[in-house]
Amino acid sequence: MKILVLGGSYFFGRVFTMLTADKMELTLFNRGSYSMSDFPVRELRGDRNDLGTLRQLQNQEFDAVVDFCAYSGGHIRTLFSVLPDSVKQYILISTVDVYERGTGRFHTEDFPYELRHLQGDAGVYIQGKIEAEQECIRQCKKRNIMDTILRPAILYGPYNYAPRESVFIRLAVQNHLLPEISDADGRFQFLYVKDAALAIEKCLQNPRVYHRAVNLAGDKILTYQVFTDALERAIKEEGGLQYRKMPLTVREAVENGMVLPFPVGENETELCDTAFSKDVLQIQYTPLAEGMKKTYAAFKNVYSDG
C-alpha cells in the first residue's frame, strides 16, 4: 500500500512511521525538521502552506493519506488542490477537544462540536481542528474519497516533545523531585502513542471506519494523583534514582512557574467514550503502568545525558 504521510517525523507521526515503514510504502511530506533517513521511507521537503512545494505531490500515486498536521480548513483545501486521483482514503488526525464542553457527559463520536469560540491558544487550536474536520469531510465527498477522522486523547510516550509527562520526569531525573499536586481534582484520559499508531493501521482500507470519526483513549481515567502514582511506580521499577516527593497546591505550582499540562479542576474535565474503537477495531489499550514504565525509561536516558 502506498501511503502519503503529512508530517510523519514528530512524535505521533514519527512512531507511526517507525512501526509501518517496513510494511507499507511511505512517502513523508514535511519541513524536514526531524530526519527519518534511518527508515525505508521517501521524504519530500516542503510546507503545506506553500502551494509551490505541494506540487511535488502531483502526478504521484498514493492509495491513502494520513494527515498528522492539519490545523485549519485551509490546510485541507490547499492539499486537495494537488491531491492525486489515486487516493481512496484520507485519515485525518484530530483531537477529542473538538467536542462541546461543559456537558458533564462522556463524548461519543456523534457528540456535537464546541461551537463557542474559546479564548487563548487552546480556543484557536480547537476551532482550527473543527474546521479541518469539516473541510476534510466536504473535500472527500466531492472527490469520492473515504474519510476517517481519528480523535486521540492526551498522547504520551517516547518521542513526546510537548511539555507534558516529560515535565515531571525531568524534575525527577535532574532535580530529584517528584511533584505531587495535592488539590487538583480534574480528570483526564491518556493515550499511549504506540496504541494511536496501531489504530491508524487498523483503519487503513477498513470499510467500518469509512465516513466516520473514532475516539482513541486508554481505559483508565486519570487525575494528577493517579498520574504521579504511575510515574513513581515506573521510577521504582526502573531503579537507580534517588528522589523525594514535593507536595504542592495548584497555586504553589503556578507561583513557582511549574507547567501543569493536564486539566486541574473538575470544571475542566472532558471525557470521551471509546467503545467503538475497542468493539469494532479491537484495540487493546496499553495499561497505564506499562506505558508509563516505557515512557520513563526513554526520557530518563534523555535527561540523564542532558
mmCIF file of C-alpha atoms in Angstrom:
data_model
loop_
_atom_site.group_PDB
_atom_site.id
_atom_site.type_symbol
_atom_site.label_atom_id
_atom_site.label_comp_id
_atom_site.label_asym_id
_atom_site.label_seq_id
_atom_site.Cartn_x
_atom_site.Cartn_y
_atom_site.Cartn_z
ATOM 1 C CA MET A 1 0.000 0.000 0.000
ATOM 2 C CA LYS A 2 1.293 3.442 -0.927
ATOM 3 C CA ILE A 3 0.705 5.989 1.816
ATOM 4 C CA LEU A 4 1.255 9.743 1.730
ATOM 5 C CA VAL A 5 2.032 10.963 5.256
ATOM 6 C CA LEU A 6 1.680 14.651 6.047
ATOM 7 C CA GLY A 7 4.132 15.108 8.911
ATOM 8 C CA GLY A 8 5.443 11.724 9.959
ATOM 9 C CA SER A 9 8.574 12.780 11.836
ATOM 10 C CA TYR A 10 7.236 14.425 15.010
ATOM 11 C CA PHE A 11 6.084 12.277 17.979
ATOM 12 C CA PHE A 12 2.827 10.563 16.904
ATOM 13 C CA GLY A 13 3.761 10.701 13.243
ATOM 14 C CA ARG A 14 7.280 9.534 13.995
ATOM 15 C CA VAL A 15 6.056 6.477 15.906
ATOM 16 C CA PHE A 16 3.598 5.624 13.119
ATOM 17 C CA THR A 17 6.410 5.870 10.579
ATOM 18 C CA MET A 18 8.726 3.717 12.673
ATOM 19 C CA LEU A 19 6.075 0.999 13.062
ATOM 20 C CA THR A 20 4.878 0.896 9.452
ATOM 21 C CA ALA A 21 7.907 1.772 7.303
ATOM 22 C CA ASP A 22 8.706 -1.910 6.716
ATOM 23 C CA LYS A 23 5.094 -2.859 5.986
ATOM 24 C CA MET A 24 3.985 -0.134 3.568
ATOM 25 C CA GLU A 25 5.440 2.244 1.017
ATOM 26 C CA LEU A 26 5.549 5.556 2.867
ATOM 27 C CA THR A 27 6.154 8.996 1.400
ATOM 28 C CA LEU A 28 6.629 11.673 4.060
ATOM 29 C CA PHE A 29 5.910 15.289 3.212
ATOM 30 C CA ASN A 30 7.127 17.724 5.859
ATOM 31 C CA ARG A 31 9.545 20.563 6.534
ATOM 32 C CA GLY A 32 12.388 18.219 7.400
ATOM 33 C CA SER A 33 12.878 19.404 10.970
ATOM 34 C CA TYR A 34 13.417 15.812 12.136
ATOM 35 C CA SER A 35 15.156 13.435 9.762
ATOM 36 C CA MET A 36 13.714 9.965 9.147
ATOM 37 C CA SER A 37 16.624 8.881 6.967
ATOM 38 C CA ASP A 38 17.246 5.823 9.168
ATOM 39 C CA PHE A 39 13.984 4.303 7.944
ATOM 40 C CA PRO A 40 12.992 2.951 4.498
ATOM 41 C CA VAL A 41 10.766 5.894 3.575
ATOM 42 C CA ARG A 42 10.774 8.538 0.862
ATOM 43 C CA GLU A 43 10.981 12.086 2.210
ATOM 44 C CA LEU A 44 9.750 15.156 0.361
ATOM 45 C CA ARG A 45 10.651 18.538 1.832
ATOM 46 C CA GLY A 46 8.053 21.268 1.785
ATOM 47 C CA ASP A 47 5.469 23.314 3.621
ATOM 48 C CA ARG A 48 1.784 22.525 3.227
ATOM 49 C CA ASN A 49 1.078 26.261 3.239
ATOM 50 C CA ASP A 50 3.258 26.646 0.139
ATOM 51 C CA LEU A 51 1.426 25.534 -2.988
ATOM 52 C CA GLY A 52 4.701 25.519 -4.902
ATOM 53 C CA THR A 53 6.246 22.801 -2.751
ATOM 54 C CA LEU A 54 2.929 20.918 -2.529
ATOM 55 C CA ARG A 55 3.014 20.489 -6.294
ATOM 56 C CA GLN A 56 5.652 17.805 -5.728
ATOM 57 C CA LEU A 57 2.688 15.547 -4.924
ATOM 58 C CA GLN A 58 1.022 15.954 -8.306
ATOM 59 C CA ASN A 59 1.272 13.076 -10.776
ATOM 60 C CA GLN A 60 2.198 10.726 -7.947
ATOM 61 C CA GLU A 61 0.266 7.643 -6.919
ATOM 62 C CA PHE A 62 -0.968 7.066 -3.369
ATOM 63 C CA ASP A 63 -3.642 4.729 -2.058
ATOM 64 C CA ALA A 64 -4.268 6.684 1.128
ATOM 65 C CA VAL A 65 -3.284 9.819 3.030
ATOM 66 C CA VAL A 66 -2.514 10.046 6.739
ATOM 67 C CA ASP A 67 -2.562 13.680 7.814
ATOM 68 C CA PHE A 68 -0.930 14.465 11.176
ATOM 69 C CA CYS A 69 -0.597 18.216 10.799
ATOM 70 C CA ALA A 70 -3.804 19.835 9.540
ATOM 71 C CA TYR A 71 -4.746 22.647 11.910
ATOM 72 C CA SER A 72 -7.276 24.555 9.804
ATOM 73 C CA GLY A 73 -9.719 24.141 6.974
ATOM 74 C CA GLY A 74 -7.264 25.950 4.724
ATOM 75 C CA HIS A 75 -4.681 23.237 5.244
ATOM 76 C CA ILE A 76 -7.116 20.692 3.850
ATOM 77 C CA ARG A 77 -8.289 22.795 0.894
ATOM 78 C CA THR A 78 -4.754 23.595 -0.215
ATOM 79 C CA LEU A 79 -3.678 19.971 -0.076
ATOM 80 C CA PHE A 80 -6.726 18.759 -2.002
ATOM 81 C CA SER A 81 -5.885 21.157 -4.816
ATOM 82 C CA VAL A 82 -2.884 18.945 -5.653
ATOM 83 C CA LEU A 83 -4.033 15.573 -4.320
ATOM 84 C CA PRO A 84 -3.663 12.756 -6.895
ATOM 85 C CA ASP A 85 -6.780 10.989 -8.169
ATOM 86 C CA SER A 86 -5.455 7.623 -6.958
ATOM 87 C CA VAL A 87 -6.199 8.406 -3.288
ATOM 88 C CA LYS A 88 -9.057 6.269 -1.944
ATOM 89 C CA GLN A 89 -8.917 7.042 1.808
ATOM 90 C CA TYR A 90 -7.999 10.102 3.848
ATOM 91 C CA ILE A 91 -7.205 9.651 7.559
ATOM 92 C CA LEU A 92 -7.172 12.917 9.456
ATOM 93 C CA ILE A 93 -5.655 13.114 12.941
ATOM 94 C CA SER A 94 -7.848 15.415 15.004
ATOM 95 C CA THR A 95 -8.486 15.567 18.770
ATOM 96 C CA VAL A 96 -11.133 14.794 21.394
ATOM 97 C CA ASP A 97 -11.043 18.519 22.204
ATOM 98 C CA VAL A 98 -13.461 19.247 19.341
ATOM 99 C CA TYR A 99 -16.480 18.200 21.421
ATOM 100 C CA GLU A 100 -18.877 20.576 23.151
ATOM 101 C CA ARG A 101 -17.547 21.359 26.619
ATOM 102 C CA GLY A 102 -19.203 21.572 29.997
ATOM 103 C CA THR A 103 -21.947 18.983 29.486
ATOM 104 C CA GLY A 104 -20.694 16.523 32.103
ATOM 105 C CA ARG A 105 -21.295 13.624 29.701
ATOM 106 C CA PHE A 106 -18.942 11.201 28.018
ATOM 107 C CA HIS A 107 -18.348 12.217 24.419
ATOM 108 C CA THR A 108 -19.319 9.623 21.854
ATOM 109 C CA GLU A 109 -18.254 10.159 18.261
ATOM 110 C CA ASP A 110 -21.608 11.728 17.335
ATOM 111 C CA PHE A 111 -21.415 14.312 20.132
ATOM 112 C CA PRO A 112 -21.814 17.910 18.869
ATOM 113 C CA TYR A 113 -18.872 20.199 18.175
ATOM 114 C CA GLU A 114 -17.847 23.007 20.502
ATOM 115 C CA LEU A 115 -19.399 25.966 18.674
ATOM 116 C CA ARG A 116 -18.257 28.676 21.073
ATOM 117 C CA HIS A 117 -15.031 30.479 20.240
ATOM 118 C CA LEU A 118 -12.965 29.816 23.342
ATOM 119 C CA GLN A 119 -10.233 32.186 24.453
ATOM 120 C CA GLY A 120 -6.485 31.823 24.007
ATOM 121 C CA ASP A 121 -4.307 29.397 22.072
ATOM 122 C CA ALA A 122 -6.460 26.435 23.106
ATOM 123 C CA GLY A 123 -9.521 28.071 21.593
ATOM 124 C CA VAL A 124 -7.700 28.752 18.319
ATOM 125 C CA TYR A 125 -6.453 25.150 18.233
ATOM 126 C CA ILE A 126 -9.913 23.667 18.860
ATOM 127 C CA GLN A 127 -11.620 25.882 16.286
ATOM 128 C CA GLY A 128 -8.953 25.070 13.727
ATOM 129 C CA LYS A 129 -9.332 21.334 14.252
ATOM 130 C CA ILE A 130 -13.110 21.555 13.884
ATOM 131 C CA GLU A 131 -12.696 23.483 10.628
ATOM 132 C CA ALA A 132 -10.157 20.910 9.398
ATOM 133 C CA GLU A 133 -12.568 18.049 10.137
ATOM 134 C CA GLN A 134 -15.461 19.742 8.370
ATOM 135 C CA GLU A 135 -13.359 20.653 5.354
ATOM 136 C CA CYS A 136 -11.934 17.131 5.165
ATOM 137 C CA ILE A 137 -15.454 15.675 5.037
ATOM 138 C CA ARG A 138 -16.526 18.157 2.328
ATOM 139 C CA GLN A 139 -13.472 17.647 0.150
ATOM 140 C CA CYS A 140 -13.609 13.856 0.431
ATOM 141 C CA LYS A 141 -17.279 13.852 -0.531
ATOM 142 C CA LYS A 142 -16.508 15.899 -3.650
ATOM 143 C CA ARG A 143 -13.748 13.502 -4.684
ATOM 144 C CA ASN A 144 -15.459 10.257 -3.598
ATOM 145 C CA ILE A 145 -12.675 9.591 -1.101
ATOM 146 C CA MET A 146 -13.361 7.674 2.099
ATOM 147 C CA ASP A 147 -12.700 9.935 5.081
ATOM 148 C CA THR A 148 -11.732 8.666 8.549
ATOM 149 C CA ILE A 149 -11.176 11.054 11.451
ATOM 150 C CA LEU A 150 -9.222 9.885 14.471
ATOM 151 C CA ARG A 151 -9.673 11.792 17.737
ATOM 152 C CA PRO A 152 -6.950 10.915 20.254
ATOM 153 C CA ALA A 153 -6.974 11.914 23.922
ATOM 154 C CA ILE A 154 -3.798 13.259 25.590
ATOM 155 C CA LEU A 155 -0.929 11.476 23.881
ATOM 156 C CA TYR A 156 2.060 10.346 25.906
ATOM 157 C CA GLY A 157 5.077 8.175 25.349
ATOM 158 C CA PRO A 158 8.628 8.149 23.942
ATOM 159 C CA TYR A 159 9.443 10.982 21.488
ATOM 160 C CA ASN A 160 6.842 13.303 23.048
ATOM 161 C CA TYR A 161 8.375 16.736 22.562
ATOM 162 C CA ALA A 162 5.403 18.534 24.170
ATOM 163 C CA PRO A 163 5.863 19.557 27.842
ATOM 164 C CA ARG A 164 3.518 17.013 29.387
ATOM 165 C CA GLU A 165 4.713 13.905 31.233
ATOM 166 C CA SER A 166 8.290 14.934 30.462
ATOM 167 C CA VAL A 167 7.931 17.947 32.798
ATOM 168 C CA PHE A 168 7.607 15.612 35.769
ATOM 169 C CA ILE A 169 10.205 13.123 34.539
ATOM 170 C CA ARG A 170 12.787 15.855 34.015
ATOM 171 C CA LEU A 171 12.251 17.175 37.543
ATOM 172 C CA ALA A 172 12.658 13.671 38.940
ATOM 173 C CA VAL A 173 15.799 12.863 36.962
ATOM 174 C CA GLN A 174 17.595 16.206 37.068
ATOM 175 C CA ASN A 175 16.298 17.761 40.289
ATOM 176 C CA HIS A 176 15.467 14.557 42.187
ATOM 177 C CA LEU A 177 11.998 15.916 42.948
ATOM 178 C CA LEU A 178 8.631 14.335 42.175
ATOM 179 C CA PRO A 179 5.883 16.989 42.421
ATOM 180 C CA GLU A 180 2.528 15.910 43.849
ATOM 181 C CA ILE A 181 -0.306 18.316 43.044
ATOM 182 C CA SER A 182 -2.371 17.889 46.173
ATOM 183 C CA ASP A 183 -5.591 19.767 45.408
ATOM 184 C CA ALA A 184 -6.195 19.087 41.698
ATOM 185 C CA ASP A 185 -9.433 17.206 41.054
ATOM 186 C CA GLY A 186 -9.560 17.419 37.263
ATOM 187 C CA ARG A 187 -9.909 14.126 35.403
ATOM 188 C CA PHE A 188 -8.449 13.250 32.013
ATOM 189 C CA GLN A 189 -7.534 10.413 29.660
ATOM 190 C CA PHE A 190 -4.175 9.370 28.260
ATOM 191 C CA LEU A 191 -3.387 7.531 25.044
ATOM 192 C CA TYR A 192 -0.111 5.668 24.653
ATOM 193 C CA VAL A 193 1.405 6.763 21.363
ATOM 194 C CA LYS A 194 2.035 3.233 20.070
ATOM 195 C CA ASP A 195 -1.671 2.427 20.527
ATOM 196 C CA ALA A 196 -2.510 5.515 18.476
ATOM 197 C CA ALA A 197 -0.147 4.447 15.694
ATOM 198 C CA LEU A 198 -1.552 0.921 15.625
ATOM 199 C CA ALA A 199 -5.059 2.380 15.410
ATOM 200 C CA ILE A 200 -4.138 4.039 12.117
ATOM 201 C CA GLU A 201 -3.040 0.682 10.728
ATOM 202 C CA LYS A 202 -6.367 -0.850 11.744
ATOM 203 C CA CYS A 203 -8.222 1.939 9.936
ATOM 204 C CA LEU A 204 -6.415 1.697 6.607
ATOM 205 C CA GLN A 205 -8.673 0.111 3.965
ATOM 206 C CA ASN A 206 -11.212 -0.723 6.677
ATOM 207 C CA PRO A 207 -14.787 -0.091 5.449
ATOM 208 C CA ARG A 208 -16.089 0.017 9.023
ATOM 209 C CA VAL A 209 -14.388 3.372 9.583
ATOM 210 C CA TYR A 210 -15.238 4.999 6.265
ATOM 211 C CA HIS A 211 -17.042 8.325 6.693
ATOM 212 C CA ARG A 212 -16.834 8.295 10.459
ATOM 213 C CA ALA A 213 -14.830 9.519 13.447
ATOM 214 C CA VAL A 214 -13.157 7.309 16.055
ATOM 215 C CA ASN A 215 -12.260 8.239 19.650
ATOM 216 C CA LEU A 216 -8.956 6.905 20.973
ATOM 217 C CA ALA A 217 -8.151 6.859 24.707
ATOM 218 C CA GLY A 218 -6.739 4.464 27.276
ATOM 219 C CA ASP A 219 -9.071 2.651 29.650
ATOM 220 C CA LYS A 220 -8.015 4.399 32.850
ATOM 221 C CA ILE A 221 -9.386 7.782 33.901
ATOM 222 C CA LEU A 222 -6.571 9.786 35.459
ATOM 223 C CA THR A 223 -6.108 12.542 37.990
ATOM 224 C CA TYR A 224 -2.818 14.216 38.860
ATOM 225 C CA GLN A 225 -2.524 11.789 41.782
ATOM 226 C CA VAL A 226 -3.122 8.736 39.591
ATOM 227 C CA PHE A 227 -0.551 10.041 37.108
ATOM 228 C CA THR A 228 2.037 10.713 39.832
ATOM 229 C CA ASP A 229 1.491 7.275 41.368
ATOM 230 C CA ALA A 230 2.042 5.606 37.984
ATOM 231 C CA LEU A 231 5.210 7.600 37.380
ATOM 232 C CA GLU A 232 6.549 6.823 40.853
ATOM 233 C CA ARG A 233 5.939 3.129 40.254
ATOM 234 C CA ALA A 234 7.845 3.350 36.973
ATOM 235 C CA ILE A 235 10.760 5.115 38.698
ATOM 236 C CA LYS A 236 10.948 2.449 41.401
ATOM 237 C CA GLU A 237 10.765 -0.421 38.904
ATOM 238 C CA GLU A 238 13.496 1.119 36.760
ATOM 239 C CA GLY A 239 15.644 1.673 39.861
ATOM 240 C CA GLY A 240 18.776 3.714 40.404
ATOM 241 C CA LEU A 241 17.176 7.116 41.029
ATOM 242 C CA GLN A 242 17.051 8.895 44.353
ATOM 243 C CA TYR A 243 14.243 11.447 44.676
ATOM 244 C CA ARG A 244 11.849 12.957 47.165
ATOM 245 C CA LYS A 245 8.193 13.833 46.814
ATOM 246 C CA MET A 246 7.275 17.509 46.747
ATOM 247 C CA PRO A 247 3.623 18.177 47.683
ATOM 248 C CA LEU A 248 2.320 21.350 46.015
ATOM 249 C CA THR A 249 -1.032 23.033 45.720
ATOM 250 C CA VAL A 250 -2.074 24.216 42.272
ATOM 251 C CA ARG A 251 -1.418 27.782 43.351
ATOM 252 C CA GLU A 252 2.060 26.964 44.661
ATOM 253 C CA ALA A 253 2.939 25.150 41.445
ATOM 254 C CA VAL A 254 1.832 28.102 39.307
ATOM 255 C CA GLU A 255 3.665 30.601 41.524
ATOM 256 C CA ASN A 256 6.841 28.558 41.109
ATOM 257 C CA GLY A 257 6.486 28.607 37.333
ATOM 258 C CA MET A 258 5.683 24.928 37.008
ATOM 259 C CA VAL A 259 3.770 23.814 33.931
ATOM 260 C CA LEU A 260 0.530 21.972 34.746
ATOM 261 C CA PRO A 261 -0.210 20.309 31.414
ATOM 262 C CA PHE A 262 -3.373 18.384 32.350
ATOM 263 C CA PRO A 263 -6.843 19.521 33.484
ATOM 264 C CA VAL A 264 -6.565 20.852 37.035
ATOM 265 C CA GLY A 265 -10.184 21.314 38.121
ATOM 266 C CA GLU A 266 -13.326 19.259 37.734
ATOM 267 C CA ASN A 267 -14.736 22.100 35.641
ATOM 268 C CA GLU A 268 -12.041 21.302 33.046
ATOM 269 C CA THR A 269 -12.892 17.604 32.919
ATOM 270 C CA GLU A 270 -13.933 16.346 29.467
ATOM 271 C CA LEU A 271 -14.021 12.577 28.889
ATOM 272 C CA CYS A 272 -14.669 10.512 25.767
ATOM 273 C CA ASP A 273 -16.236 7.126 25.138
ATOM 274 C CA THR A 274 -14.051 4.543 23.364
ATOM 275 C CA ALA A 275 -16.458 1.641 22.932
ATOM 276 C CA PHE A 276 -16.306 1.801 19.131
ATOM 277 C CA SER A 277 -12.503 1.599 18.986
ATOM 278 C CA LYS A 278 -12.491 -1.428 21.279
ATOM 279 C CA ASP A 279 -15.514 -3.261 19.865
ATOM 280 C CA VAL A 280 -15.020 -2.629 16.154
ATOM 281 C CA LEU A 281 -11.287 -2.000 15.758
ATOM 282 C CA GLN A 282 -10.428 -4.466 18.526
ATOM 283 C CA ILE A 283 -7.904 -2.066 20.046
ATOM 284 C CA GLN A 284 -6.406 -3.258 23.321
ATOM 285 C CA TYR A 285 -5.090 -0.171 25.053
ATOM 286 C CA THR A 286 -1.748 -0.361 26.827
ATOM 287 C CA PRO A 287 -2.213 -0.297 30.627
ATOM 288 C CA LEU A 288 -1.035 2.959 32.200
ATOM 289 C CA ALA A 289 1.611 1.238 34.326
ATOM 290 C CA GLU A 290 3.180 -0.417 31.280
ATOM 291 C CA GLY A 291 3.078 2.701 29.116
ATOM 292 C CA MET A 292 4.476 4.920 31.854
ATOM 293 C CA LYS A 293 7.310 2.487 32.516
ATOM 294 C CA LYS A 294 8.387 2.610 28.861
ATOM 295 C CA THR A 295 7.969 6.367 28.758
ATOM 296 C CA TYR A 296 10.034 6.941 31.884
ATOM 297 C CA ALA A 297 12.804 4.632 30.645
ATOM 298 C CA ALA A 298 13.033 6.562 27.368
ATOM 299 C CA PHE A 299 13.071 10.033 28.939
ATOM 300 C CA LYS A 300 15.372 9.053 31.775
ATOM 301 C CA ASN A 301 18.099 8.431 29.220
ATOM 302 C CA VAL A 302 17.397 11.756 27.519
ATOM 303 C CA TYR A 303 17.578 13.807 30.699
ATOM 304 C CA SER A 304 20.449 11.853 32.218
ATOM 305 C CA ASP A 305 22.594 12.840 29.238
ATOM 306 C CA GLY A 306 21.412 16.453 29.359
#
